[in-house]
Short mmCIF file of C-alpha atoms in Angstrom, two decimals:
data_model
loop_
_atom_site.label_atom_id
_atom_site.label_comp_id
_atom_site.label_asym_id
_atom_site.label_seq_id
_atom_site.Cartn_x
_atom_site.Cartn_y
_atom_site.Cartn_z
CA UNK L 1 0.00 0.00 0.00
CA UNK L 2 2.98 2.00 0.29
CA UNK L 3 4.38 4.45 -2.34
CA UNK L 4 7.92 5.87 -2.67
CA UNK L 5 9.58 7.76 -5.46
CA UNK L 6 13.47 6.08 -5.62
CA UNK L 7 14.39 9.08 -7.80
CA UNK L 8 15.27 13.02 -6.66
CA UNK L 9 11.89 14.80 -6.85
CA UNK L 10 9.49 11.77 -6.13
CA UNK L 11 9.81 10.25 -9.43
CA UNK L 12 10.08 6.44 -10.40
CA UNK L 13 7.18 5.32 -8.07
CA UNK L 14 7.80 1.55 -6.44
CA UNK L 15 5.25 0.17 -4.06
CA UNK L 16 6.16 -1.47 -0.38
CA UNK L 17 4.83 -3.70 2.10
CA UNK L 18 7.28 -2.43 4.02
CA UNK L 19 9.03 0.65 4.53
CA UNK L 20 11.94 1.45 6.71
CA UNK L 21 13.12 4.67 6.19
CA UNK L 22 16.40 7.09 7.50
CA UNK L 23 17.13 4.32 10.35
CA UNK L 24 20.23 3.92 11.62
CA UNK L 25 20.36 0.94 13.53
CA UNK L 26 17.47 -1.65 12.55
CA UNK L 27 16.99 -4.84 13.16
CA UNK L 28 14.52 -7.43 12.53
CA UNK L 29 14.59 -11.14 13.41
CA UNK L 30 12.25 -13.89 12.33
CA UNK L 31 12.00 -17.42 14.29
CA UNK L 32 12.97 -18.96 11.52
CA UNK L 33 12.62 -19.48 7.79
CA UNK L 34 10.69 -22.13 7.60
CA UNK L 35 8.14 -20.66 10.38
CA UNK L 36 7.90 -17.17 9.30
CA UNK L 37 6.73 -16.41 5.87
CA UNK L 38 5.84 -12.80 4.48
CA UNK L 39 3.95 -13.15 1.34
CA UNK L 40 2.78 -10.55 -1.00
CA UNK L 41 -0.97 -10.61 -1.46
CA UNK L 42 -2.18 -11.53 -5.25
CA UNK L 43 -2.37 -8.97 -8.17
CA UNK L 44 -0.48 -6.23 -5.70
CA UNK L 45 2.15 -6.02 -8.96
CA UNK L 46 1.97 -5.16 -12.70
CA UNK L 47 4.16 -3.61 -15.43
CA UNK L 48 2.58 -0.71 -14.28
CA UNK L 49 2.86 -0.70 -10.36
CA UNK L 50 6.58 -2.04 -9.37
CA UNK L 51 7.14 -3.84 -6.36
CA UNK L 52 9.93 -3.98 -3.42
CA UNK L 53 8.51 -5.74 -0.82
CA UNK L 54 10.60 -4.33 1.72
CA UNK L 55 11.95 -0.75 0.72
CA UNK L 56 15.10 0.00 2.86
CA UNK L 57 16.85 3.59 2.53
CA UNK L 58 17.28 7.16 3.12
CA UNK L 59 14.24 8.98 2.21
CA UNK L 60 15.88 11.81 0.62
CA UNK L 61 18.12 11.80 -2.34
CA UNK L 62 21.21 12.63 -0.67
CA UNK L 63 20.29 11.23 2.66
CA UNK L 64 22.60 8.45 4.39
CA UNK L 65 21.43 4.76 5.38
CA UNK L 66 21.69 2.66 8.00
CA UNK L 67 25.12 2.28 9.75
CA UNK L 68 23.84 -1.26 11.11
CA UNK L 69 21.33 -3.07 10.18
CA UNK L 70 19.99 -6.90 9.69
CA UNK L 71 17.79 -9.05 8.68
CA UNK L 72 17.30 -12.79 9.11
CA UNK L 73 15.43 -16.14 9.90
CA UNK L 74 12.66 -15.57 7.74
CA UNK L 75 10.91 -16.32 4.08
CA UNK L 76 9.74 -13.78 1.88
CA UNK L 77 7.57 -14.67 -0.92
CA UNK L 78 6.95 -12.58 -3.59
CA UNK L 79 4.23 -15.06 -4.96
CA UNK L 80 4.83 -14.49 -8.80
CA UNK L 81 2.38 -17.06 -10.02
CA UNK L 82 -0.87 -14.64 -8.73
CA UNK L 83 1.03 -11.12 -10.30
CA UNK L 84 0.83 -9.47 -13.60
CA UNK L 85 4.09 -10.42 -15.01
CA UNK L 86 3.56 -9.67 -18.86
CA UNK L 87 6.35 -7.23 -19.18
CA UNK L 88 10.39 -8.09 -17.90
CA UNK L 89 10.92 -6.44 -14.29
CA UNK L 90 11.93 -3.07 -13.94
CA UNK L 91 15.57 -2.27 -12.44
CA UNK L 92 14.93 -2.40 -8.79
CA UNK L 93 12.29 -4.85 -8.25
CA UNK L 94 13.07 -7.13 -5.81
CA UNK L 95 11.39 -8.86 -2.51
CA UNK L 96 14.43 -6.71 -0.66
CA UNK L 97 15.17 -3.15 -1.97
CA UNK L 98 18.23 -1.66 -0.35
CA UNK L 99 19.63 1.85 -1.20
CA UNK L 100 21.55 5.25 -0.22
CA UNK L 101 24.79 5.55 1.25
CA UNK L 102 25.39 2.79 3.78
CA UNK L 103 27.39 0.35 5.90
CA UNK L 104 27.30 -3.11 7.85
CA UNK L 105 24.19 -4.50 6.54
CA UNK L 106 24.02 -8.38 7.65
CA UNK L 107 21.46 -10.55 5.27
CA UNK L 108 20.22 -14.62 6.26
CA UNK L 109 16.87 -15.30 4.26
CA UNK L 110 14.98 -17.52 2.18
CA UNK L 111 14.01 -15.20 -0.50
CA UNK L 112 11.36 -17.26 -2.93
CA UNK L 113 8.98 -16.24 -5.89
CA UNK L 114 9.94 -13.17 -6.79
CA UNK L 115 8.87 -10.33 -10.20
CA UNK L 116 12.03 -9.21 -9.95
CA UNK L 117 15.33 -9.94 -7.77
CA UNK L 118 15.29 -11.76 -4.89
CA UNK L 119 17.50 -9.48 -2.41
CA UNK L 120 18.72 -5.61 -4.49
CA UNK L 121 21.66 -4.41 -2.78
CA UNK L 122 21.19 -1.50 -4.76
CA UNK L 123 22.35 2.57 -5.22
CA UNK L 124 19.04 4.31 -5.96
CA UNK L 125 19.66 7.38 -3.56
CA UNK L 126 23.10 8.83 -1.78
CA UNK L 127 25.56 6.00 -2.93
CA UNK L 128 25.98 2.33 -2.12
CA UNK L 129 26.66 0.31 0.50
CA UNK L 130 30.00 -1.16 1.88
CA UNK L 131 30.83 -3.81 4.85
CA UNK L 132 27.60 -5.83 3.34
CA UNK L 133 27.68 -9.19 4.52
CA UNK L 134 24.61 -11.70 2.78
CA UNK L 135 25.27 -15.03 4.59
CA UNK L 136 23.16 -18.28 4.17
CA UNK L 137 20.50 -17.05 2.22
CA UNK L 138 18.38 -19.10 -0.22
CA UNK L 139 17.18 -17.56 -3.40
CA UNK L 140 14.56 -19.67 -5.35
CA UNK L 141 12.41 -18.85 -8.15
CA UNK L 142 13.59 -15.25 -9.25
CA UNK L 143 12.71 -13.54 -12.48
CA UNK L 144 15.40 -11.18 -11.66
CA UNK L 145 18.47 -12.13 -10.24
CA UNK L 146 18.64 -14.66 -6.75
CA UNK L 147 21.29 -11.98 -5.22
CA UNK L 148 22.60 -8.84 -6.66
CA UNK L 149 25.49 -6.59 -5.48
CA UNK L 150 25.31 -3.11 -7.66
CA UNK L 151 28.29 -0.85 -6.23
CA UNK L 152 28.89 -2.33 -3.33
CA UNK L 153 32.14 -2.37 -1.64
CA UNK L 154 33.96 -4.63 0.64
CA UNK L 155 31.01 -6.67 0.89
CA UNK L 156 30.55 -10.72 0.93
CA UNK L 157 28.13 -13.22 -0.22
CA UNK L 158 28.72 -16.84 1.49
CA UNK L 159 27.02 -20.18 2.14
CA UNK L 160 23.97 -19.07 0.03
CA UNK L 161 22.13 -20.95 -2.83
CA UNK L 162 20.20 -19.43 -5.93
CA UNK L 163 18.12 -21.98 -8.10
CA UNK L 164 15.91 -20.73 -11.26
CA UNK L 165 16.30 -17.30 -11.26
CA UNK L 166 17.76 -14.97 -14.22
CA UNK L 167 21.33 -15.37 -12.42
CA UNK L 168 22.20 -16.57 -9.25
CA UNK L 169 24.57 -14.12 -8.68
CA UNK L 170 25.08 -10.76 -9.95
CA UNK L 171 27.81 -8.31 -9.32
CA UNK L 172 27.86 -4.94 -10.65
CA UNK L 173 29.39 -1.44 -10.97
CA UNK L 174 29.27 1.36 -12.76
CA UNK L 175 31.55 2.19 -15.94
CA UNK L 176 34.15 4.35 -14.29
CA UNK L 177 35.27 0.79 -12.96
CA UNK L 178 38.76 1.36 -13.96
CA UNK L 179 39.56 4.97 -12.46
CA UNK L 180 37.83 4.24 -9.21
CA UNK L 181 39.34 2.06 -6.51
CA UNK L 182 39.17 -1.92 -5.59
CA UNK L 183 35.79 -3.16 -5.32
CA UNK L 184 36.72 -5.58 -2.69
CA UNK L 185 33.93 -8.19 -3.01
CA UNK L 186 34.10 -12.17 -2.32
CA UNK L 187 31.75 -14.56 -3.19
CA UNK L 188 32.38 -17.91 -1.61
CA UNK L 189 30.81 -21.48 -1.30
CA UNK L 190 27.78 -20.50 -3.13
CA UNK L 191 25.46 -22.97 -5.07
CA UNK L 192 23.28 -22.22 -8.44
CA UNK L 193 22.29 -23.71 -11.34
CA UNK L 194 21.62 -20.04 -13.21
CA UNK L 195 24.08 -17.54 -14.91
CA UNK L 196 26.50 -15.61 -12.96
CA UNK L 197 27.28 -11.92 -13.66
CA UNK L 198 30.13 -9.94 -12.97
CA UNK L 199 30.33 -6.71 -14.47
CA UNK L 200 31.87 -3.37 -14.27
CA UNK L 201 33.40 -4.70 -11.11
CA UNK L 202 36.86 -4.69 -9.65
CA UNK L 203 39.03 -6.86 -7.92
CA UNK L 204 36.22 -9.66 -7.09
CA UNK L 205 36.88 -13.16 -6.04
CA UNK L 206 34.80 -16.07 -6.68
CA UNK L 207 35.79 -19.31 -4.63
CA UNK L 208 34.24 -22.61 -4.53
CA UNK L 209 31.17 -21.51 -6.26
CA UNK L 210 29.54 -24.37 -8.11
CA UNK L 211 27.39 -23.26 -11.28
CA UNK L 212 25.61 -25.62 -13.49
CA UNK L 213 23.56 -24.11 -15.96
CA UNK L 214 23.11 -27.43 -17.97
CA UNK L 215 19.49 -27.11 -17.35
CA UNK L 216 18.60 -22.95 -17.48
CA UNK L 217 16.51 -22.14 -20.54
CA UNK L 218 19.06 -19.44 -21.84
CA UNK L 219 22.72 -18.60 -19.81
CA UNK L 220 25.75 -17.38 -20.93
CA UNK L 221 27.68 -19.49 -17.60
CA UNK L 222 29.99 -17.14 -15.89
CA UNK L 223 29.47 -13.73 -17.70
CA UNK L 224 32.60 -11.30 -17.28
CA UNK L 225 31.73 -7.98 -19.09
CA UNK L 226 34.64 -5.07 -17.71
CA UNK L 227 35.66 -6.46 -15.09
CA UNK L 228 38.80 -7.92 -13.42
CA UNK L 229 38.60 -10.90 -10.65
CA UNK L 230 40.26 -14.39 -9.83
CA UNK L 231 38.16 -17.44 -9.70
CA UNK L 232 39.52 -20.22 -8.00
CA UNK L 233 38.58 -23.70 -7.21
CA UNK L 234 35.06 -23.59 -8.90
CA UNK L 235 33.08 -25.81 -10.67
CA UNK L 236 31.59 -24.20 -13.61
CA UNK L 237 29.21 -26.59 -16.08
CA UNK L 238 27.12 -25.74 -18.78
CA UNK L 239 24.63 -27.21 -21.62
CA UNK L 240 26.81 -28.77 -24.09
CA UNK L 241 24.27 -29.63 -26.47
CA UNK L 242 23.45 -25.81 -27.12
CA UNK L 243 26.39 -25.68 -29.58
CA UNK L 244 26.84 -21.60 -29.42
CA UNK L 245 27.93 -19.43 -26.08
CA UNK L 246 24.60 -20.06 -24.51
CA UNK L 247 26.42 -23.09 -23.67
CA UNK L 248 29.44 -22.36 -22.56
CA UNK L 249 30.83 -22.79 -19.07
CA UNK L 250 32.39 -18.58 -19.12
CA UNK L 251 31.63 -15.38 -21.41
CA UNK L 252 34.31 -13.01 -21.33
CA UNK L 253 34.14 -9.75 -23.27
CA UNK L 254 34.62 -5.89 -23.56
CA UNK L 255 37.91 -5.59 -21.59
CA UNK L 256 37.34 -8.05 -18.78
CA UNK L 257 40.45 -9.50 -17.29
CA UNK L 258 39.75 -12.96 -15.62
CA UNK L 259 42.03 -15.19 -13.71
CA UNK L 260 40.84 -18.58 -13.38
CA UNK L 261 42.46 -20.69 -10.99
CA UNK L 262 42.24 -24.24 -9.83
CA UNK L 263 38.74 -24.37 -11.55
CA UNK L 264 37.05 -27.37 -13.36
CA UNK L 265 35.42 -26.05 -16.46
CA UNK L 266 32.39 -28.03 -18.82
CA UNK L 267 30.23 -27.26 -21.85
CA UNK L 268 30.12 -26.57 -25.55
CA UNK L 269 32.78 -23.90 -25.01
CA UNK L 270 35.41 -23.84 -21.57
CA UNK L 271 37.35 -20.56 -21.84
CA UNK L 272 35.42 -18.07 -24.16
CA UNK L 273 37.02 -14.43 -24.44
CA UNK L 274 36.25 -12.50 -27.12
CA UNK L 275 36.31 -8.45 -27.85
CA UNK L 276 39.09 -7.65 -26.30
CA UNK L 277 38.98 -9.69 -22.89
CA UNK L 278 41.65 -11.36 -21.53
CA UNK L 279 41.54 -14.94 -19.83
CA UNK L 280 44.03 -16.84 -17.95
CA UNK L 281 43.86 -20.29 -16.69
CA UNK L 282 45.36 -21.77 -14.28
CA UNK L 283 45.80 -25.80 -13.33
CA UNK L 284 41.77 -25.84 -14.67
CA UNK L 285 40.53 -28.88 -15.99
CA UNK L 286 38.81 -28.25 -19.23
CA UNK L 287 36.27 -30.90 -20.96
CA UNK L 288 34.43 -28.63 -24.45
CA UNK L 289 33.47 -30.26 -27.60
CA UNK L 290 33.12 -26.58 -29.11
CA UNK L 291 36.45 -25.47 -27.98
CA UNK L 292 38.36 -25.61 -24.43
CA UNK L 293 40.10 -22.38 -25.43
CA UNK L 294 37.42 -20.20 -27.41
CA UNK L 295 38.08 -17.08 -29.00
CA UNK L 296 35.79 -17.09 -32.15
CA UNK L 297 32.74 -14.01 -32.46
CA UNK L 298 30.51 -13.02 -35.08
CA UNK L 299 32.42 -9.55 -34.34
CA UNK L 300 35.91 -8.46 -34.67
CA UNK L 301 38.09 -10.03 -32.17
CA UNK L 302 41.22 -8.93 -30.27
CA UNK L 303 41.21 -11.07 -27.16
CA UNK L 304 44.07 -13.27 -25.47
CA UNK L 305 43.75 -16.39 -23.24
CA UNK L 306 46.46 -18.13 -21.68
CA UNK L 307 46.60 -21.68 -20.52
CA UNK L 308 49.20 -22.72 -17.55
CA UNK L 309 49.23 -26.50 -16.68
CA UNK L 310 45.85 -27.24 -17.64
CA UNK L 311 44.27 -30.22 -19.13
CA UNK L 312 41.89 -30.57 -21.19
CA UNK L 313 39.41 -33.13 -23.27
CA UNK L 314 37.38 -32.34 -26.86
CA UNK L 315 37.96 -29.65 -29.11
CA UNK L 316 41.24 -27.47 -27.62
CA UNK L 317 41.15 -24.52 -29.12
CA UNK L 318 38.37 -22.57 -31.50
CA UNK L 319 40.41 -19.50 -32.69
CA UNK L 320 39.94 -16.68 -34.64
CA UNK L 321 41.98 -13.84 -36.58
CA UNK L 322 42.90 -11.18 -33.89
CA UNK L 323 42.92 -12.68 -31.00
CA UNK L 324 45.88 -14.66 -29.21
CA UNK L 325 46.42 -18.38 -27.26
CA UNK L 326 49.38 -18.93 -25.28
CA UNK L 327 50.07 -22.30 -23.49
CA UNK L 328 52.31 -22.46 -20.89
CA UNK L 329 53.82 -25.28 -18.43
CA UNK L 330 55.13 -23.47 -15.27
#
């Protein structure tokens, strides 16, 4: 019933369940997930009337958030199957809306059946938030993506799960990515069987993530657009009978730079960089009828991957004019 412009002057109208505004120090704690459920009543959204379940921010444009805040042991259901989803959901929709200038927000919910994201650490408002910590949270059943970081800094996402949403995971900046300083964020022992996204970001590490997308209708595996990060020790698995990059296990382009490391790699392509990314491999073990080391683009090319003690199984490499391979054995 709520209404809230998340733009300066009251425009860009989302509607709320609930609303906590210019708190500092908020905290709310459910019994547990599977005890506690908040779900959104039927036909509450439609292209027309955008939801965040729970809106959490300064109310002003400039004004600060929280400096602690938390949620946890509860479910949050957006219901999707009795809401007017005939048009894709607008940036910001999400069972968990989080905005303005912030720090030390703590995250541990099940966040299930959403029109848009499941939990939006977002920027609408002052700035972004840093010291955000999502832990153990479950995303299921997303149109959006399960978990998204936009801007944050020195923030973490562990133990947590997304399963049929958009992407599991998505981290993103803005596009002055290379003149500002480190992002700082660290996903680790996360689950998902959806694309994950990392773009305009900086310095982000992904460790012992598994992501099989084998079974997603449409994924591009791990998507690196602008960006530079390490990935180590993941398992990272896509449809090999979709014989294009839908089914490849990575997507590398623009200028990402991507260190892969200790990672086991499958689907119609392994390592695919094209524009004019840049991919290196480390120890990964790489099985890719399509190409282990992929390079090839309808477009113009001018990428460079380069392999150091890994193995691989199908096609090796798929190459194209411009861009580079290197093989090494260190």
């Amino acid at each position: 019933p709520y209404s809230f412009g998340l733009d300066p002057g009251g425009s860009n109208i989302f509607y709320s369940s609930i609303q906590i505004l210019d708190r500092k120090k908020f905290h709310i704690l459910g019994a547990g997930e599977n005890l506690v459920t908040l779900r959104l009543m039927p036909w509450q959204r439609s292209p027309s009337r955008p939801v965040a379940m729970i809106l959490v921010r300064g109310t002003g444009p400039m004004n600060p958030g929280y400096s602690d805040f938390s949620i946890e042991g509860l479910t949050i259901d957006g219901n999707s199957r009795y809401q007017r989803l005939s048009e894709k959901p607008k940036d910001g929709e999400a069972l968990i809306l989080v905005g303005s200038k912030r720090k030390n927000g703590r995250y541990r919910v099940w966040l299930i059946n959403s029109s848009g994201a499941g939990l939006y650490l977002g920027n609408n408002g002052s700035d972004s938030g840093s010291n955000e910590l999502v832990q153990g949270t479950v995303a299921r059943n997303c149109i959006a993506a399960g978990i998204m970081l936009d801007t944050c800094r020195s923030s973490k996402v562990l133990d947590c799960e997304a399963y049929t949403c958009r992407e599991g995971f998505y981290l993103h900046g803005n596009d002055d990515w290379q003149d500002r300083g480190p992002d700082d964020l660290l996903v680790r022992n996360c689950k998902t069987d959806s694309q994950v996204n990392c773009w305009f970001v900086t310095d982000f590490v992904l460790e012992n993530l598994e992501m099989d997308c084998s079974k997603a209708t449409s994924s591009y595996g791990l998507n690196g657009r602008d960006a530079r990060g390490t990935v180590r020790k993941s398992i990272l698995k896509s449809d090999v009978a979709k014989q294009d990059s839908r089914g490849g296990a990575t997507y590398f382009y623009g200028i990402a730079d991507i260190e892969l490391e200790d990672c086991t790699l499958e689907g119609w392509f392994g390592v695919h960089a094209i524009g004019a990314a840049k991919a290196i491999a480390r120890r990964c073990t790489i099985a890719a009828p399509g190409g282990c080391f992929c390079t090839t683009d309808p477009e113009a090319v001018q990428s460079t991957i380069i392999a150091e003690n890994c193995t691989w199984s199908g096609k090796k490499t798929a190459l194209q004019a411009g861009s580079a391979f290197e093989e090494k054995a260190v």
